CSV table of C-alpha atoms in Angstrom, one decimal:
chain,number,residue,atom,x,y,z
A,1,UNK,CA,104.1,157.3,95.9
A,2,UNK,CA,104.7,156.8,99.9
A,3,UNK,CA,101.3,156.3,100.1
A,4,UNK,CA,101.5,153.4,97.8
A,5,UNK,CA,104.4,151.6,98.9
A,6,UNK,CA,102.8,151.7,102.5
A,7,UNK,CA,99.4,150.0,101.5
A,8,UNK,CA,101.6,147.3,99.2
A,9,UNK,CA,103.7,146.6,102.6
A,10,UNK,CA,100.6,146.3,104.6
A,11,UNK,CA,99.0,143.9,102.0
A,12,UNK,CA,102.0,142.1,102.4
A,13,UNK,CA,102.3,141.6,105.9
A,14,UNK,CA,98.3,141.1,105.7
A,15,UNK,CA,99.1,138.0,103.5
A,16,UNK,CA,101.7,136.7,105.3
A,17,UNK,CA,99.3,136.9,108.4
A,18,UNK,CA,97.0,134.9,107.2
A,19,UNK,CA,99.1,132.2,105.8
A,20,UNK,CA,100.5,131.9,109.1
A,21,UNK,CA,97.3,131.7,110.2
A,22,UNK,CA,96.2,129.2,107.8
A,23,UNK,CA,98.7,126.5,108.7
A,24,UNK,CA,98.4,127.0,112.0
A,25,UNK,CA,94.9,126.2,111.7
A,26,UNK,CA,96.1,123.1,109.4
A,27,UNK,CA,98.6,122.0,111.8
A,28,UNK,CA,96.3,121.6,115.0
A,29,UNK,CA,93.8,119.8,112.4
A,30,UNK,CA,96.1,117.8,111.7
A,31,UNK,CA,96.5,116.5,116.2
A,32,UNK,CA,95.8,112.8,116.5
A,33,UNK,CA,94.2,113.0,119.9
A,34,UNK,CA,93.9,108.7,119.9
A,35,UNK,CA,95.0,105.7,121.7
A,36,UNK,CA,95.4,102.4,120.8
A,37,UNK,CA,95.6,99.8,123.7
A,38,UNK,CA,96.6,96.5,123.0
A,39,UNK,CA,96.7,94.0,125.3
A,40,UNK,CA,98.7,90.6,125.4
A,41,UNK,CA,96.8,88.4,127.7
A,42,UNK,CA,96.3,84.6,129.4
A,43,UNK,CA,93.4,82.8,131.4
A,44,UNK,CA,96.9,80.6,131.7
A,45,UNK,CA,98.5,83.2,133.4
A,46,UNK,CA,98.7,84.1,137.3
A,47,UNK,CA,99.7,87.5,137.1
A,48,UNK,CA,97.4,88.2,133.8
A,49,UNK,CA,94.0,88.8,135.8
A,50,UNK,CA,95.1,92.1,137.3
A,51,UNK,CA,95.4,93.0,133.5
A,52,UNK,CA,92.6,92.2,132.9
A,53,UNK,CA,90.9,94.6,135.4
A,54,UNK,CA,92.8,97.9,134.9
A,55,UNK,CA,91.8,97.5,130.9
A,56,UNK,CA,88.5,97.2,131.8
A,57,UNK,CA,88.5,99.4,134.2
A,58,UNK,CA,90.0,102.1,131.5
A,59,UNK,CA,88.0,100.7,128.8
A,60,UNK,CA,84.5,101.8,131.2
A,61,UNK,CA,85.7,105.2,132.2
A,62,UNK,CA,87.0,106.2,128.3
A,63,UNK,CA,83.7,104.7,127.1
A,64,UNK,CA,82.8,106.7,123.5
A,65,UNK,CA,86.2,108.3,123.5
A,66,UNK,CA,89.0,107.8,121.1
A,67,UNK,CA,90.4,104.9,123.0
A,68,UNK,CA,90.7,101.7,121.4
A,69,UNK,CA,91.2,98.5,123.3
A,70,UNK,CA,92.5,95.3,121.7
A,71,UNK,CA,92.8,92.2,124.1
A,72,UNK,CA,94.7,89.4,122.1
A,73,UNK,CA,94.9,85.9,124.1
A,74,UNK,CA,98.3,84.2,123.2
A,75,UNK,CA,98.2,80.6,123.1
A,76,UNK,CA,102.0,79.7,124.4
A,77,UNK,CA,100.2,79.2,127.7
A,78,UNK,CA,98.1,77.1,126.5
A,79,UNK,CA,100.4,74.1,127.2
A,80,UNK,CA,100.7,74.3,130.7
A,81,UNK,CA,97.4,73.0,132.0
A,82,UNK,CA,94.9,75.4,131.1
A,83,UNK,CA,93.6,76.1,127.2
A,84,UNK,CA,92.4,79.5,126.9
A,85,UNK,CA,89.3,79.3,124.8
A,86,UNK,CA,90.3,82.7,123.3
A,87,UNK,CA,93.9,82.1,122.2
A,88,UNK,CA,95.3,82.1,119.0
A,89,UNK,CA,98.9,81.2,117.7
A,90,UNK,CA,98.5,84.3,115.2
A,91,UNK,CA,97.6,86.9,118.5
A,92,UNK,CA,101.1,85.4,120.2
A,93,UNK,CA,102.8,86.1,116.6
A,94,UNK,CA,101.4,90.0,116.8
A,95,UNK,CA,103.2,89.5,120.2
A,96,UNK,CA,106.4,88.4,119.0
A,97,UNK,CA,106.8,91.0,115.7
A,98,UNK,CA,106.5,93.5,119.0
A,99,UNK,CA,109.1,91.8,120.7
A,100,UNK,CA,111.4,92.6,117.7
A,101,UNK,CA,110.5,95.9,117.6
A,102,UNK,CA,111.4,96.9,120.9
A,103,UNK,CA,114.2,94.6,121.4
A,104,UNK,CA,113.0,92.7,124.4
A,105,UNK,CA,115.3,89.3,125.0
A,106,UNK,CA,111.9,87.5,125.6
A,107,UNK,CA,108.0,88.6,125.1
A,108,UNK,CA,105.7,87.8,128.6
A,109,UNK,CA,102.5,88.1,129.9
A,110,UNK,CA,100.6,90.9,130.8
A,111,UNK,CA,102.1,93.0,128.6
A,112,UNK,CA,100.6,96.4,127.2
A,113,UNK,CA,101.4,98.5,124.1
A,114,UNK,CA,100.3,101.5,123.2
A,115,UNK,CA,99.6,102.8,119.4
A,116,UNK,CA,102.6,100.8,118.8
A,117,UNK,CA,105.3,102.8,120.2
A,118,UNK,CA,105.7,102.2,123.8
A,119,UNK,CA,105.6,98.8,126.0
A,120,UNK,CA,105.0,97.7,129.6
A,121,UNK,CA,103.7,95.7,132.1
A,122,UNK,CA,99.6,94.9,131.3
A,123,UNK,CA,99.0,95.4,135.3
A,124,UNK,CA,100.4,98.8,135.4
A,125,UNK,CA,97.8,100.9,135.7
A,126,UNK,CA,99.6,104.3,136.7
A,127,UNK,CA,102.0,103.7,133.4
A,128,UNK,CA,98.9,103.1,131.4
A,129,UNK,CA,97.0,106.2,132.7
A,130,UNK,CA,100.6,108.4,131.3
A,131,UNK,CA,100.5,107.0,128.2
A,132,UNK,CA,96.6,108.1,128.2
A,133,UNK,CA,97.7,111.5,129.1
A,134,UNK,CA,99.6,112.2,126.4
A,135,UNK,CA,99.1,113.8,123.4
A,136,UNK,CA,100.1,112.8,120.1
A,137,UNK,CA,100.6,115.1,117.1
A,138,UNK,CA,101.7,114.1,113.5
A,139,UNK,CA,102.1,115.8,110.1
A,140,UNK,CA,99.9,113.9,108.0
A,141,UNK,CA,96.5,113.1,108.9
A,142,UNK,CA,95.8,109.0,107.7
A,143,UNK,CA,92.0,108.3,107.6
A,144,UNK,CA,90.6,104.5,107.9
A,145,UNK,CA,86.5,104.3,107.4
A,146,UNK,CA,84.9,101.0,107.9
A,147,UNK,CA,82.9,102.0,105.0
A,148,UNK,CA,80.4,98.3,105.0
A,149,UNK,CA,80.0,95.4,106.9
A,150,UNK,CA,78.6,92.8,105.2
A,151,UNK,CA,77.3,89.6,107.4
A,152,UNK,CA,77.1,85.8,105.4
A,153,UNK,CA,76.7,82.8,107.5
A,154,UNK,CA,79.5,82.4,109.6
A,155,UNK,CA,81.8,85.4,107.7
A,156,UNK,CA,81.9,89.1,108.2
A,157,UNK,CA,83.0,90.8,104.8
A,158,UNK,CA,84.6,94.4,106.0
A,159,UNK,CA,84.9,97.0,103.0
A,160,UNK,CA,87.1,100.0,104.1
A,161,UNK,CA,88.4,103.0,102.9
A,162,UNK,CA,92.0,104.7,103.9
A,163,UNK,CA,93.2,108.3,102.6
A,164,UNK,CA,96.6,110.0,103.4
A,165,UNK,CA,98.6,107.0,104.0
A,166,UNK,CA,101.7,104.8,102.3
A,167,UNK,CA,101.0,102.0,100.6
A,168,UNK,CA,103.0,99.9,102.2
A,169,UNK,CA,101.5,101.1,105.9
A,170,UNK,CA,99.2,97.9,107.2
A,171,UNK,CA,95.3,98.2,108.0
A,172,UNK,CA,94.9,95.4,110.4
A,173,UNK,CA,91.0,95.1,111.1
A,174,UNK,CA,89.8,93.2,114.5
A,175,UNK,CA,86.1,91.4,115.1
A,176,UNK,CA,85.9,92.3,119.4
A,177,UNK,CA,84.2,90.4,121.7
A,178,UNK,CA,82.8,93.3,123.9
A,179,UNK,CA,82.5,91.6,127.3
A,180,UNK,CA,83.7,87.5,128.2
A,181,UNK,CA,83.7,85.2,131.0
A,182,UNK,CA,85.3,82.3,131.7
A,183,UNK,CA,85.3,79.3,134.1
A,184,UNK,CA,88.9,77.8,134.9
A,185,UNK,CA,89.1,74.6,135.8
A,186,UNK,CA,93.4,74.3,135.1
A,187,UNK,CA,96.1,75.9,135.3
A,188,UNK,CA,97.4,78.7,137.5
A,189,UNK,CA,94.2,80.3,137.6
A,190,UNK,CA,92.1,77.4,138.7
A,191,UNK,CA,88.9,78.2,140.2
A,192,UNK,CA,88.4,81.7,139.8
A,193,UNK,CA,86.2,83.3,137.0
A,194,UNK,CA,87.6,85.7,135.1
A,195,UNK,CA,85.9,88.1,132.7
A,196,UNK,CA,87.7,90.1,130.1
A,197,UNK,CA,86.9,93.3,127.9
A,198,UNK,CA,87.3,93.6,124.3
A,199,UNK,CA,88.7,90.4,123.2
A,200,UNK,CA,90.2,89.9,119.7
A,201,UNK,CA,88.4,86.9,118.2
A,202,UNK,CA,90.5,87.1,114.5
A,203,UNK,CA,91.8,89.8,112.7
A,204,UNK,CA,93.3,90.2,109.6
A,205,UNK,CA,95.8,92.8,108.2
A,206,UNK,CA,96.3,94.2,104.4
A,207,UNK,CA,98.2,97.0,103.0
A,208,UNK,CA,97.0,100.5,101.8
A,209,UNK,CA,98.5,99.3,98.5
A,210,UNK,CA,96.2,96.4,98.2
A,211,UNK,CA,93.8,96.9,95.2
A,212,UNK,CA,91.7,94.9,97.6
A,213,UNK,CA,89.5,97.1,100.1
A,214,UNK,CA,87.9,94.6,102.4
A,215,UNK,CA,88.6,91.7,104.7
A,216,UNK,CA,86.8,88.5,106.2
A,217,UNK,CA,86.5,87.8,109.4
A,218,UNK,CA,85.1,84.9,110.9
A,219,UNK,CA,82.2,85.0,113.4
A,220,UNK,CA,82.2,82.4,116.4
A,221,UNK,CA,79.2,80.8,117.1
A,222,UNK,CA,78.2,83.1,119.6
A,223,UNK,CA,78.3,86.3,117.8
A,224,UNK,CA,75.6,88.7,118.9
A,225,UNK,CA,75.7,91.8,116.7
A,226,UNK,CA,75.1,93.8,119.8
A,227,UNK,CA,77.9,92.2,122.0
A,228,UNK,CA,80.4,92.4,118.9
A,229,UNK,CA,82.7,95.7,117.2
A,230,UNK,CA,85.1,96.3,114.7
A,231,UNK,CA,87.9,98.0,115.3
A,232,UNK,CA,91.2,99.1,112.3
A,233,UNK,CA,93.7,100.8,112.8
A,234,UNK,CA,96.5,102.3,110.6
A,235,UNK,CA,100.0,100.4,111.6
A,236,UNK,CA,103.3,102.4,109.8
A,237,UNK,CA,105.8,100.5,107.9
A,238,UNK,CA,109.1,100.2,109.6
A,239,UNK,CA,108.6,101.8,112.9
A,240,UNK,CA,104.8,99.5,113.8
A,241,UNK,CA,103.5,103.5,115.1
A,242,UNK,CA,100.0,103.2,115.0
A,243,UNK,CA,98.8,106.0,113.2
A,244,UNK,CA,95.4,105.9,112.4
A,245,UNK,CA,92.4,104.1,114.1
A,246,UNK,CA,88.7,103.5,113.5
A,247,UNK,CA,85.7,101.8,115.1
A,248,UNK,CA,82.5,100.2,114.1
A,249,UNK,CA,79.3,98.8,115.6
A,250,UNK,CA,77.0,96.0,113.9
């Protein structure tokens, strides 16, 4: 009978070794180890160049890596001499949501946010490289797959998938401009050429609820499918963490 109670204790203890065990396993499948960058940029601005060159400098050495780089051009600049042929009223509007969420009394230029939960200075390259540093760890485990990319004319029909997310979160999926140069011929930064790394040329956002899985993009005229990338992302409902992120080539 002693014999028997000890083997039922040991299977026991066996089982409850293994569960552990088991969600441990779960739990580090479940790490996040991403980054979303996004940048909030001008050719308008003086101080945005500098910007400009840590995020590429980043987007070079993290090249292949889970480290997703958005550069949106806002257009409020865009009045004070110098039209930046890469801003959008919708890209200073991301900007301003933002604002909200972190309670700023005003929104500026270079600014820098990171999978939606922390903000700073664009030029701030030792800040950036902490964020980068750190890792990020969340129960659930959302999945976006840019399942189809379907290319008509002038429009760029993405079909996606997303698993293990609410249906109000928001999938906000970005056509990127890989590499860009301009001449400046206004403004504060007149005269100088400045080139820029993964700029947003539209996006457009859903939610997880939508029966819908796809979005259109528009494609400038000088789309290359080799120059070009999607990237998604997974944004949470209520707090803007970015929880969830996805890339694609043409």
């Amino acid at each position: 009978m002693r014999n028997i109670k000890i083997a039922v204790l040991l299977s026991l203890v066996f089982v409850t070794v293994f569960a552990l065990g088991t969600t441990s396993h779960k739990a580090g499948k479940s790490a996040v180890p991403f980054k979303v960058i996004e940048l909030f940029t001008s050719e308008g601005c003086s101080s945005c160049p500098a910007a400009d060159e840590v995020v590429k400098k980043i987007s070079q050495e993290f090249q292949g890596k889970d480290v997703f780089i958005l550069a949106y051009h806002v257009d409020y600049w865009d009045k004070l001499g110098w039209k930046d042929p890469f801003s959008s009223s919708a890209y200073s509007a991301i900007q301003y949501r933002y604002g909200e969420q972190f309670n700023l009394s005003s929104i500026y230029t270079p600014q820098l946010v990171i999978n939606g939960s922390v903000q700073f200075v664009g030029s701030d390259e030792r800040r950036l490289r902490n964020e980068l540093g750190k890792q990020i760890s969340t129960a659930k485990l959302p999945n976006l797959t840019i399942d189809e990319v379907i290319l008509d004319k002038k429009i760029a029909k993405v079909v996606f998938s997303v698993t293990n997310a609410n249906q109000n979160d928001e999938i906000r999926i970005s056509l990127i401009q890989k590499s860009a140069t301009s001449i400046v011929i206004k403004g504060e930064n007149k005269g100088r050429i400045l080139s820029h790394v993964q700029v947003v040329r539209d996006q457009q956002s859903t939610t997880v609820g939508n029966l819908v899985k796809s979005v259109s993009l528009v494609l400038p005229k000088e789309f290359d499918p080799n120059k070009f990338e999607l990237i998604g992302f997974i944004q949470e409902q209520g707090t803007g963490k970015i929880i969830g992120a996805t890339r694609k080539n043409f």
